[in-house]
């Protein structure tokens, strides 16, 4: 993975964590950049605004959820077992969120 892509991924990871734990209005672009080890100019190269960063984070989460659903429903299981696996997956994610947010 190239340096540019790595910087963007770090911004997304750090932004996601900070905004998730403290809220959108409590986190600034400068703080995200400092924690990600990326200069502010690079942030604006990848994202025109903090709002665009959040939209990218949401799109990544949506892609992850879609992939999980597709994997679960492609398994050779009964429909009941597929739904059970799906809800276990959702429950697991909810537990992770609760752990992160408190």
PDB file of N, CA and C in Angstrom:
ATOM      1  N   UNK A   1       0.852  -1.175   0.000  1.00  0.00           N
ATOM      2  CA  UNK A   1       0.000   0.000   0.000  1.00  0.00           C
ATOM      3  C   UNK A   1       0.893   1.231   0.000  1.00  0.00           C
ATOM      4  N   UNK A   2       0.592   2.197  -0.855  1.00  0.00           N
ATOM      5  CA  UNK A   2       1.403   3.395  -0.965  1.00  0.00           C
ATOM      6  C   UNK A   2       1.202   4.339   0.197  1.00  0.00           C
ATOM      7  N   UNK A   3       2.117   5.284   0.295  1.00  0.00           N
ATOM      8  CA  UNK A   3       2.089   6.242   1.392  1.00  0.00           C
ATOM      9  C   UNK A   3       0.814   7.091   1.388  1.00  0.00           C
ATOM     10  N   UNK A   4       0.400   7.531   0.199  1.00  0.00           N
ATOM     11  CA  UNK A   4      -0.801   8.357   0.085  1.00  0.00           C
ATOM     12  C   UNK A   4      -2.027   7.613   0.592  1.00  0.00           C
ATOM     13  N   UNK A   5      -2.186   6.391   0.132  1.00  0.00           N
ATOM     14  CA  UNK A   5      -3.327   5.580   0.536  1.00  0.00           C
ATOM     15  C   UNK A   5      -3.285   5.299   2.032  1.00  0.00           C
ATOM     16  N   UNK A   6      -2.083   5.093   2.552  1.00  0.00           N
ATOM     17  CA  UNK A   6      -1.902   4.830   3.974  1.00  0.00           C
ATOM     18  C   UNK A   6      -2.348   6.045   4.800  1.00  0.00           C
ATOM     19  N   UNK A   7      -2.007   7.236   4.348  1.00  0.00           N
ATOM     20  CA  UNK A   7      -2.402   8.456   5.057  1.00  0.00           C
ATOM     21  C   UNK A   7      -3.921   8.595   5.074  1.00  0.00           C
ATOM     22  N   UNK A   8      -4.550   8.327   3.956  1.00  0.00           N
ATOM     23  CA  UNK A   8      -6.009   8.420   3.878  1.00  0.00           C
ATOM     24  C   UNK A   8      -6.653   7.407   4.817  1.00  0.00           C
ATOM     25  N   UNK A   9      -6.132   6.186   4.822  1.00  0.00           N
ATOM     26  CA  UNK A   9      -6.664   5.155   5.715  1.00  0.00           C
ATOM     27  C   UNK A   9      -6.502   5.543   7.177  1.00  0.00           C
ATOM     28  N   UNK A  10      -5.353   6.134   7.530  1.00  0.00           N
ATOM     29  CA  UNK A  10      -5.145   6.570   8.919  1.00  0.00           C
ATOM     30  C   UNK A  10      -6.139   7.663   9.300  1.00  0.00           C
ATOM     31  N   UNK A  11      -6.378   8.600   8.382  1.00  0.00           N
ATOM     32  CA  UNK A  11      -7.355   9.659   8.658  1.00  0.00           C
ATOM     33  C   UNK A  11      -8.745   9.070   8.881  1.00  0.00           C
ATOM     34  N   UNK A  12      -9.109   8.102   8.068  1.00  0.00           N
ATOM     35  CA  UNK A  12     -10.421   7.466   8.205  1.00  0.00           C
ATOM     36  C   UNK A  12     -10.508   6.706   9.523  1.00  0.00           C
ATOM     37  N   UNK A  13      -9.466   5.955   9.845  1.00  0.00           N
ATOM     38  CA  UNK A  13      -9.468   5.166  11.086  1.00  0.00           C
ATOM     39  C   UNK A  13      -9.530   6.066  12.321  1.00  0.00           C
ATOM     40  N   UNK A  14      -8.661   7.060  12.366  1.00  0.00           N
ATOM     41  CA  UNK A  14      -8.626   7.962  13.520  1.00  0.00           C
ATOM     42  C   UNK A  14      -9.909   8.793  13.592  1.00  0.00           C
ATOM     43  N   UNK A  15     -10.345   9.325  12.460  1.00  0.00           N
ATOM     44  CA  UNK A  15     -11.579  10.107  12.435  1.00  0.00           C
ATOM     45  C   UNK A  15     -12.766   9.293  12.904  1.00  0.00           C
ATOM     46  N   UNK A  16     -12.836   8.068  12.445  1.00  0.00           N
ATOM     47  CA  UNK A  16     -13.934   7.186  12.840  1.00  0.00           C
ATOM     48  C   UNK A  16     -13.940   6.963  14.351  1.00  0.00           C
ATOM     49  N   UNK A  17     -12.779   6.662  14.889  1.00  0.00           N
ATOM     50  CA  UNK A  17     -12.683   6.385  16.324  1.00  0.00           C
ATOM     51  C   UNK A  17     -13.016   7.624  17.156  1.00  0.00           C
ATOM     52  N   UNK A  18     -12.425   8.755  16.809  1.00  0.00           N
ATOM     53  CA  UNK A  18     -12.654   9.971  17.599  1.00  0.00           C
ATOM     54  C   UNK A  18     -14.103  10.449  17.515  1.00  0.00           C
ATOM     55  N   UNK A  19     -14.644  10.472  16.320  1.00  0.00           N
ATOM     56  CA  UNK A  19     -16.026  10.934  16.153  1.00  0.00           C
ATOM     57  C   UNK A  19     -16.995   9.962  16.804  1.00  0.00           C
ATOM     58  N   UNK A  20     -16.683   8.683  16.713  1.00  0.00           N
ATOM     59  CA  UNK A  20     -17.539   7.658  17.320  1.00  0.00           C
ATOM     60  C   UNK A  20     -17.576   7.798  18.841  1.00  0.00           C
ATOM     61  N   UNK A  21     -16.417   8.063  19.439  1.00  0.00           N
ATOM     62  CA  UNK A  21     -16.366   8.108  20.902  1.00  0.00           C
ATOM     63  C   UNK A  21     -16.766   9.462  21.481  1.00  0.00           C
ATOM     64  N   UNK A  22     -16.503  10.557  20.736  1.00  0.00           N
ATOM     65  CA  UNK A  22     -16.743  11.883  21.316  1.00  0.00           C
ATOM     66  C   UNK A  22     -17.821  12.699  20.624  1.00  0.00           C
ATOM     67  N   UNK A  23     -18.177  12.316  19.417  1.00  0.00           N
ATOM     68  CA  UNK A  23     -19.199  13.060  18.688  1.00  0.00           C
ATOM     69  C   UNK A  23     -18.603  13.974  17.633  1.00  0.00           C
ATOM     70  N   UNK A  24     -19.379  14.213  16.613  1.00  0.00           N
ATOM     71  CA  UNK A  24     -18.948  15.002  15.452  1.00  0.00           C
ATOM     72  C   UNK A  24     -18.475  16.400  15.845  1.00  0.00           C
ATOM     73  N   UNK A  25     -19.259  17.101  16.639  1.00  0.00           N
ATOM     74  CA  UNK A  25     -18.937  18.494  16.983  1.00  0.00           C
ATOM     75  C   UNK A  25     -17.775  18.634  17.961  1.00  0.00           C
ATOM     76  N   UNK A  26     -17.430  17.570  18.662  1.00  0.00           N
ATOM     77  CA  UNK A  26     -16.365  17.632  19.663  1.00  0.00           C
ATOM     78  C   UNK A  26     -14.983  17.346  19.084  1.00  0.00           C
ATOM     79  N   UNK A  27     -14.919  16.999  17.810  1.00  0.00           N
ATOM     80  CA  UNK A  27     -13.649  16.620  17.187  1.00  0.00           C
ATOM     81  C   UNK A  27     -13.371  17.546  16.012  1.00  0.00           C
ATOM     82  N   UNK A  28     -12.156  18.098  15.987  1.00  0.00           N
ATOM     83  CA  UNK A  28     -11.774  18.980  14.893  1.00  0.00           C
ATOM     84  C   UNK A  28     -10.828  18.301  13.914  1.00  0.00           C
ATOM     85  N   UNK A  29     -10.728  18.880  12.740  1.00  0.00           N
ATOM     86  CA  UNK A  29      -9.841  18.357  11.699  1.00  0.00           C
ATOM     87  C   UNK A  29      -8.399  18.336  12.195  1.00  0.00           C
ATOM     88  N   UNK A  30      -7.967  19.396  12.882  1.00  0.00           N
ATOM     89  CA  UNK A  30      -6.590  19.464  13.379  1.00  0.00           C
ATOM     90  C   UNK A  30      -6.279  18.289  14.305  1.00  0.00           C
ATOM     91  N   UNK A  31      -7.185  17.971  15.194  1.00  0.00           N
ATOM     92  CA  UNK A  31      -6.978  16.854  16.131  1.00  0.00           C
ATOM     93  C   UNK A  31      -6.889  15.523  15.388  1.00  0.00           C
ATOM     94  N   UNK A  32      -7.751  15.331  14.410  1.00  0.00           N
ATOM     95  CA  UNK A  32      -7.714  14.105  13.607  1.00  0.00           C
ATOM     96  C   UNK A  32      -6.362  13.992  12.914  1.00  0.00           C
ATOM     97  N   UNK A  33      -5.908  15.092  12.324  1.00  0.00           N
ATOM     98  CA  UNK A  33      -4.631  15.097  11.608  1.00  0.00           C
ATOM     99  C   UNK A  33      -3.464  14.798  12.540  1.00  0.00           C
ATOM    100  N   UNK A  34      -3.442  15.447  13.694  1.00  0.00           N
ATOM    101  CA  UNK A  34      -2.355  15.234  14.651  1.00  0.00           C
ATOM    102  C   UNK A  34      -2.287  13.783  15.085  1.00  0.00           C
ATOM    103  N   UNK A  35      -3.418  13.217  15.432  1.00  0.00           N
ATOM    104  CA  UNK A  35      -3.429  11.832  15.907  1.00  0.00           C
ATOM    105  C   UNK A  35      -3.103  10.838  14.795  1.00  0.00           C
ATOM    106  N   UNK A  36      -3.462  11.185  13.566  1.00  0.00           N
ATOM    107  CA  UNK A  36      -3.179  10.306  12.427  1.00  0.00           C
ATOM    108  C   UNK A  36      -1.757  10.497  11.901  1.00  0.00           C
ATOM    109  N   UNK A  37      -1.083  11.549  12.346  1.00  0.00           N
ATOM    110  CA  UNK A  37       0.261  11.832  11.860  1.00  0.00           C
ATOM    111  C   UNK A  37       0.266  12.317  10.414  1.00  0.00           C
ATOM    112  N   UNK A  38      -0.756  13.076  10.059  1.00  0.00           N
ATOM    113  CA  UNK A  38      -0.929  13.564   8.689  1.00  0.00           C
ATOM    114  C   UNK A  38      -1.129  15.077   8.754  1.00  0.00           C
ATOM    115  N   UNK A  39      -0.498  15.811   7.818  1.00  0.00           N
ATOM    116  CA  UNK A  39      -0.681  17.268   7.863  1.00  0.00           C
ATOM    117  C   UNK A  39      -2.062  17.661   7.352  1.00  0.00           C
ATOM    118  N   UNK A  40      -2.484  18.841   7.765  1.00  0.00           N
ATOM    119  CA  UNK A  40      -3.837  19.313   7.470  1.00  0.00           C
ATOM    120  C   UNK A  40      -4.074  19.463   5.965  1.00  0.00           C
ATOM    121  N   UNK A  41      -3.041  19.834   5.226  1.00  0.00           N
ATOM    122  CA  UNK A  41      -3.175  19.953   3.777  1.00  0.00           C
ATOM    123  C   UNK A  41      -3.530  18.626   3.135  1.00  0.00           C
ATOM    124  N   UNK A  42      -2.946  17.552   3.662  1.00  0.00           N
ATOM    125  CA  UNK A  42      -3.259  16.212   3.143  1.00  0.00           C
ATOM    126  C   UNK A  42      -4.704  15.844   3.436  1.00  0.00           C
ATOM    127  N   UNK A  43      -5.178  16.235   4.619  1.00  0.00           N
ATOM    128  CA  UNK A  43      -6.580  15.969   4.947  1.00  0.00           C
ATOM    129  C   UNK A  43      -7.474  16.555   3.864  1.00  0.00           C
ATOM    130  N   UNK A  44      -7.240  17.830   3.546  1.00  0.00           N
ATOM    131  CA  UNK A  44      -8.097  18.506   2.568  1.00  0.00           C
ATOM    132  C   UNK A  44      -7.844  18.034   1.136  1.00  0.00           C
ATOM    133  N   UNK A  45      -6.718  17.377   0.907  1.00  0.00           N
ATOM    134  CA  UNK A  45      -6.485  16.732  -0.391  1.00  0.00           C
ATOM    135  C   UNK A  45      -7.457  15.557  -0.559  1.00  0.00           C
ATOM    136  N   UNK A  46      -7.653  14.800   0.507  1.00  0.00           N
ATOM    137  CA  UNK A  46      -8.523  13.619   0.460  1.00  0.00           C
ATOM    138  C   UNK A  46      -9.994  13.962   0.682  1.00  0.00           C
ATOM    139  N   UNK A  47     -10.248  14.911   1.562  1.00  0.00           N
ATOM    140  CA  UNK A  47     -11.620  15.234   1.967  1.00  0.00           C
ATOM    141  C   UNK A  47     -11.814  16.750   1.944  1.00  0.00           C
ATOM    142  N   UNK A  48     -12.757  17.255   1.175  1.00  0.00           N
ATOM    143  CA  UNK A  48     -12.995  18.699   1.139  1.00  0.00           C
ATOM    144  C   UNK A  48     -13.457  19.269   2.487  1.00  0.00           C
ATOM    145  N   UNK A  49     -13.986  18.408   3.353  1.00  0.00           N
ATOM    146  CA  UNK A  49     -14.490  18.866   4.651  1.00  0.00           C
ATOM    147  C   UNK A  49     -14.566  17.682   5.613  1.00  0.00           C
ATOM    148  N   UNK A  50     -14.798  17.990   6.878  1.00  0.00           N
ATOM    149  CA  UNK A  50     -14.995  16.938   7.878  1.00  0.00           C
ATOM    150  C   UNK A  50     -16.242  16.129   7.541  1.00  0.00           C
ATOM    151  N   UNK A  51     -17.237  16.794   7.007  1.00  0.00           N
ATOM    152  CA  UNK A  51     -18.469  16.104   6.598  1.00  0.00           C
ATOM    153  C   UNK A  51     -18.163  15.031   5.554  1.00  0.00           C
ATOM    154  N   UNK A  52     -17.292  15.337   4.611  1.00  0.00           N
ATOM    155  CA  UNK A  52     -16.920  14.356   3.579  1.00  0.00           C
ATOM    156  C   UNK A  52     -16.180  13.169   4.190  1.00  0.00           C
ATOM    157  N   UNK A  53     -15.360  13.429   5.207  1.00  0.00           N
ATOM    158  CA  UNK A  53     -14.699  12.333   5.919  1.00  0.00           C
ATOM    159  C   UNK A  53     -15.750  11.418   6.534  1.00  0.00           C
ATOM    160  N   UNK A  54     -16.739  12.000   7.187  1.00  0.00           N
ATOM    161  CA  UNK A  54     -17.797  11.205   7.823  1.00  0.00           C
ATOM    162  C   UNK A  54     -18.569  10.400   6.782  1.00  0.00           C
ATOM    163  N   UNK A  55     -18.857  10.993   5.637  1.00  0.00           N
ATOM    164  CA  UNK A  55     -19.553  10.256   4.576  1.00  0.00           C
ATOM    165  C   UNK A  55     -18.720   9.071   4.094  1.00  0.00           C
ATOM    166  N   UNK A  56     -17.407   9.255   4.003  1.00  0.00           N
ATOM    167  CA  UNK A  56     -16.512   8.159   3.617  1.00  0.00           C
ATOM    168  C   UNK A  56     -16.527   7.058   4.672  1.00  0.00           C
ATOM    169  N   UNK A  57     -16.512   7.441   5.942  1.00  0.00           N
ATOM    170  CA  UNK A  57     -16.571   6.465   7.039  1.00  0.00           C
ATOM    171  C   UNK A  57     -17.869   5.668   6.954  1.00  0.00           C
ATOM    172  N   UNK A  58     -18.971   6.346   6.729  1.00  0.00           N
ATOM    173  CA  UNK A  58     -20.269   5.670   6.618  1.00  0.00           C
ATOM    174  C   UNK A  58     -20.276   4.710   5.437  1.00  0.00           C
ATOM    175  N   UNK A  59     -19.726   5.134   4.310  1.00  0.00           N
ATOM    176  CA  UNK A  59     -19.667   4.266   3.127  1.00  0.00           C
ATOM    177  C   UNK A  59     -18.845   3.011   3.405  1.00  0.00           C
ATOM    178  N   UNK A  60     -17.743   3.162   4.130  1.00  0.00           N
ATOM    179  CA  UNK A  60     -16.924   1.984   4.477  1.00  0.00           C
ATOM    180  C   UNK A  60     -17.691   1.025   5.375  1.00  0.00           C
ATOM    181  N   UNK A  61     -18.381   1.575   6.363  1.00  0.00           N
ATOM    182  CA  UNK A  61     -19.170   0.719   7.256  1.00  0.00           C
ATOM    183  C   UNK A  61     -20.290   0.025   6.484  1.00  0.00           C
ATOM    184  N   UNK A  62     -20.911   0.752   5.580  1.00  0.00           N
ATOM    185  CA  UNK A  62     -21.969   0.170   4.756  1.00  0.00           C
ATOM    186  C   UNK A  62     -21.410  -0.976   3.907  1.00  0.00           C
ATOM    187  N   UNK A  63     -20.239  -0.772   3.328  1.00  0.00           N
ATOM    188  CA  UNK A  63     -19.601  -1.820   2.528  1.00  0.00           C
ATOM    189  C   UNK A  63     -19.277  -3.046   3.362  1.00  0.00           C
ATOM    190  N   UNK A  64     -18.793  -2.818   4.583  1.00  0.00           N
ATOM    191  CA  UNK A  64     -18.480  -3.924   5.484  1.00  0.00           C
ATOM    192  C   UNK A  64     -19.739  -4.708   5.832  1.00  0.00           C
ATOM    193  N   UNK A  65     -20.815  -3.984   6.153  1.00  0.00           N
ATOM    194  CA  UNK A  65     -22.076  -4.649   6.504  1.00  0.00           C
ATOM    195  C   UNK A  65     -22.628  -5.439   5.319  1.00  0.00           C
ATOM    196  N   UNK A  66     -22.577  -4.860   4.138  1.00  0.00           N
ATOM    197  CA  UNK A  66     -23.064  -5.543   2.937  1.00  0.00           C
ATOM    198  C   UNK A  66     -22.280  -6.820   2.695  1.00  0.00           C
ATOM    199  N   UNK A  67     -20.970  -6.739   2.848  1.00  0.00           N
ATOM    200  CA  UNK A  67     -20.119  -7.918   2.662  1.00  0.00           C
ATOM    201  C   UNK A  67     -20.471  -9.004   3.680  1.00  0.00           C
ATOM    202  N   UNK A  68     -20.668  -8.608   4.926  1.00  0.00           N
ATOM    203  CA  UNK A  68     -21.017  -9.597   5.950  1.00  0.00           C
ATOM    204  C   UNK A  68     -22.346 -10.277   5.636  1.00  0.00           C
ATOM    205  N   UNK A  69     -23.332  -9.506   5.244  1.00  0.00           N
ATOM    206  CA  UNK A  69     -24.644 -10.069   4.908  1.00  0.00           C
ATOM    207  C   UNK A  69     -24.512 -11.036   3.735  1.00  0.00           C
ATOM    208  N   UNK A  70     -23.764 -10.647   2.714  1.00  0.00           N
ATOM    209  CA  UNK A  70     -23.584 -11.518   1.552  1.00  0.00           C
ATOM    210  C   UNK A  70     -22.884 -12.818   1.938  1.00  0.00           C
ATOM    211  N   UNK A  71     -21.860 -12.714   2.787  1.00  0.00           N
ATOM    212  CA  UNK A  71     -21.144 -13.918   3.227  1.00  0.00           C
ATOM    213  C   UNK A  71     -22.065 -14.840   4.020  1.00  0.00           C
ATOM    214  N   UNK A  72     -22.815 -14.279   4.944  1.00  0.00           N
ATOM    215  CA  UNK A  72     -23.707 -15.090   5.775  1.00  0.00           C
ATOM    216  C   UNK A  72     -24.768 -15.771   4.924  1.00  0.00           C
ATOM    217  N   UNK A  73     -25.386 -15.024   4.026  1.00  0.00           N
ATOM    218  CA  UNK A  73     -26.485 -15.589   3.246  1.00  0.00           C
ATOM    219  C   UNK A  73     -26.015 -16.471   2.094  1.00  0.00           C
ATOM    220  N   UNK A  74     -24.703 -16.521   1.848  1.00  0.00           N
ATOM    221  CA  UNK A  74     -24.188 -17.447   0.839  1.00  0.00           C
ATOM    222  C   UNK A  74     -23.802 -18.794   1.458  1.00  0.00           C
ATOM    223  N   UNK A  75     -23.828 -18.889   2.782  1.00  0.00           N
ATOM    224  CA  UNK A  75     -23.495 -20.139   3.461  1.00  0.00           C
ATOM    225  C   UNK A  75     -24.570 -21.190   3.201  1.00  0.00           C
ATOM    226  N   UNK A  76     -24.147 -22.431   3.253  1.00  0.00           N
ATOM    227  CA  UNK A  76     -25.074 -23.549   3.036  1.00  0.00           C
ATOM    228  C   UNK A  76     -25.774 -23.875   4.359  1.00  0.00           C
ATOM    229  N   UNK A  77     -26.690 -22.993   4.735  1.00  0.00           N
ATOM    230  CA  UNK A  77     -27.441 -23.132   5.983  1.00  0.00           C
ATOM    231  C   UNK A  77     -28.921 -22.931   5.690  1.00  0.00           C
ATOM    232  N   UNK A  78     -29.735 -23.351   6.638  1.00  0.00           N
ATOM    233  CA  UNK A  78     -31.172 -23.075   6.500  1.00  0.00           C
ATOM    234  C   UNK A  78     -31.390 -21.571   6.662  1.00  0.00           C
ATOM    235  N   UNK A  79     -32.522 -21.086   6.212  1.00  0.00           N
ATOM    236  CA  UNK A  79     -32.817 -19.657   6.337  1.00  0.00           C
ATOM    237  C   UNK A  79     -32.833 -19.243   7.804  1.00  0.00           C
ATOM    238  N   UNK A  80     -33.316 -20.121   8.665  1.00  0.00           N
ATOM    239  CA  UNK A  80     -33.321 -19.844  10.105  1.00  0.00           C
ATOM    240  C   UNK A  80     -31.887 -19.666  10.613  1.00  0.00           C
ATOM    241  N   UNK A  81     -30.991 -20.563  10.209  1.00  0.00           N
ATOM    242  CA  UNK A  81     -29.593 -20.478  10.643  1.00  0.00           C
ATOM    243  C   UNK A  81     -28.913 -19.225  10.082  1.00  0.00           C
ATOM    244  N   UNK A  82     -29.267 -18.867   8.856  1.00  0.00           N
ATOM    245  CA  UNK A  82     -28.689 -17.655   8.261  1.00  0.00           C
ATOM    246  C   UNK A  82     -29.107 -16.414   9.045  1.00  0.00           C
ATOM    247  N   UNK A  83     -30.388 -16.332   9.388  1.00  0.00           N
ATOM    248  CA  UNK A  83     -30.850 -15.181  10.162  1.00  0.00           C
ATOM    249  C   UNK A  83     -30.231 -15.180  11.555  1.00  0.00           C
ATOM    250  N   UNK A  84     -30.070 -16.343  12.132  1.00  0.00           N
ATOM    251  CA  UNK A  84     -29.429 -16.435  13.449  1.00  0.00           C
ATOM    252  C   UNK A  84     -27.990 -15.926  13.364  1.00  0.00           C
ATOM    253  N   UNK A  85     -27.258 -16.351  12.342  1.00  0.00           N
ATOM    254  CA  UNK A  85     -25.878 -15.894  12.146  1.00  0.00           C
ATOM    255  C   UNK A  85     -25.837 -14.384  11.907  1.00  0.00           C
ATOM    256  N   UNK A  86     -26.792 -13.886  11.139  1.00  0.00           N
ATOM    257  CA  UNK A  86     -26.865 -12.450  10.861  1.00  0.00           C
ATOM    258  C   UNK A  86     -27.073 -11.666  12.154  1.00  0.00           C
ATOM    259  N   UNK A  87     -28.026 -12.089  12.975  1.00  0.00           N
ATOM    260  CA  UNK A  87     -28.302 -11.365  14.213  1.00  0.00           C
ATOM    261  C   UNK A  87     -27.161 -11.500  15.216  1.00  0.00           C
ATOM    262  N   UNK A  88     -26.468 -12.635  15.214  1.00  0.00           N
ATOM    263  CA  UNK A  88     -25.290 -12.776  16.069  1.00  0.00           C
ATOM    264  C   UNK A  88     -24.203 -11.792  15.635  1.00  0.00           C
ATOM    265  N   UNK A  89     -24.062 -11.626  14.332  1.00  0.00           N
ATOM    266  CA  UNK A  89     -23.095 -10.673  13.800  1.00  0.00           C
ATOM    267  C   UNK A  89     -23.446  -9.247  14.224  1.00  0.00           C
ATOM    268  N   UNK A  90     -24.717  -8.880  14.094  1.00  0.00           N
ATOM    269  CA  UNK A  90     -25.183  -7.547  14.496  1.00  0.00           C
ATOM    270  C   UNK A  90     -24.973  -7.349  15.997  1.00  0.00           C
ATOM    271  N   UNK A  91     -25.292  -8.367  16.783  1.00  0.00           N
ATOM    272  CA  UNK A  91     -25.120  -8.292  18.230  1.00  0.00           C
ATOM    273  C   UNK A  91     -23.646  -8.102  18.574  1.00  0.00           C
ATOM    274  N   UNK A  92     -22.769  -8.831  17.885  1.00  0.00           N
ATOM    275  CA  UNK A  92     -21.330  -8.695  18.116  1.00  0.00           C
ATOM    276  C   UNK A  92     -20.842  -7.283  17.838  1.00  0.00           C
ATOM    277  N   UNK A  93     -21.326  -6.694  16.751  1.00  0.00           N
ATOM    278  CA  UNK A  93     -20.942  -5.318  16.424  1.00  0.00           C
ATOM    279  C   UNK A  93     -21.476  -4.344  17.464  1.00  0.00           C
ATOM    280  N   UNK A  94     -22.693  -4.574  17.938  1.00  0.00           N
ATOM    281  CA  UNK A  94     -23.273  -3.701  18.960  1.00  0.00           C
ATOM    282  C   UNK A  94     -22.451  -3.769  20.246  1.00  0.00           C
ATOM    283  N   UNK A  95     -21.988  -4.957  20.592  1.00  0.00           N
ATOM    284  CA  UNK A  95     -21.153  -5.111  21.790  1.00  0.00           C
ATOM    285  C   UNK A  95     -19.833  -4.366  21.628  1.00  0.00           C
ATOM    286  N   UNK A  96     -19.239  -4.423  20.428  1.00  0.00           N
ATOM    287  CA  UNK A  96     -17.998  -3.694  20.169  1.00  0.00           C
ATOM    288  C   UNK A  96     -18.223  -2.191  20.298  1.00  0.00           C
ATOM    289  N   UNK A  97     -19.333  -1.713  19.779  1.00  0.00           N
ATOM    290  CA  UNK A  97     -19.650  -0.285  19.864  1.00  0.00           C
ATOM    291  C   UNK A  97     -19.836   0.123  21.320  1.00  0.00           C
ATOM    292  N   UNK A  98     -20.545  -0.702  22.079  1.00  0.00           N
ATOM    293  CA  UNK A  98     -20.773  -0.395  23.498  1.00  0.00           C
ATOM    294  C   UNK A  98     -19.448  -0.354  24.246  1.00  0.00           C
ATOM    295  N   UNK A  99     -18.539  -1.275  23.919  1.00  0.00           N
ATOM    296  CA  UNK A  99     -17.229  -1.311  24.550  1.00  0.00           C
ATOM    297  C   UNK A  99     -16.453  -0.036  24.241  1.00  0.00           C
ATOM    298  N   UNK A 100     -16.548   0.414  22.996  1.00  0.00           N
ATOM    299  CA  UNK A 100     -15.832   1.610  22.568  1.00  0.00           C
ATOM    300  C   UNK A 100     -16.427   2.866  23.181  1.00  0.00           C
ATOM    301  N   UNK A 101     -17.746   2.941  23.195  1.00  0.00           N
ATOM    302  CA  UNK A 101     -18.427   4.163  23.662  1.00  0.00           C
ATOM    303  C   UNK A 101     -18.672   4.178  25.160  1.00  0.00           C
ATOM    304  N   UNK A 102     -18.704   3.019  25.759  1.00  0.00           N
ATOM    305  CA  UNK A 102     -18.971   2.948  27.191  1.00  0.00           C
ATOM    306  C   UNK A 102     -20.416   2.935  27.551  1.00  0.00           C
TER     307      UNK A 102
END
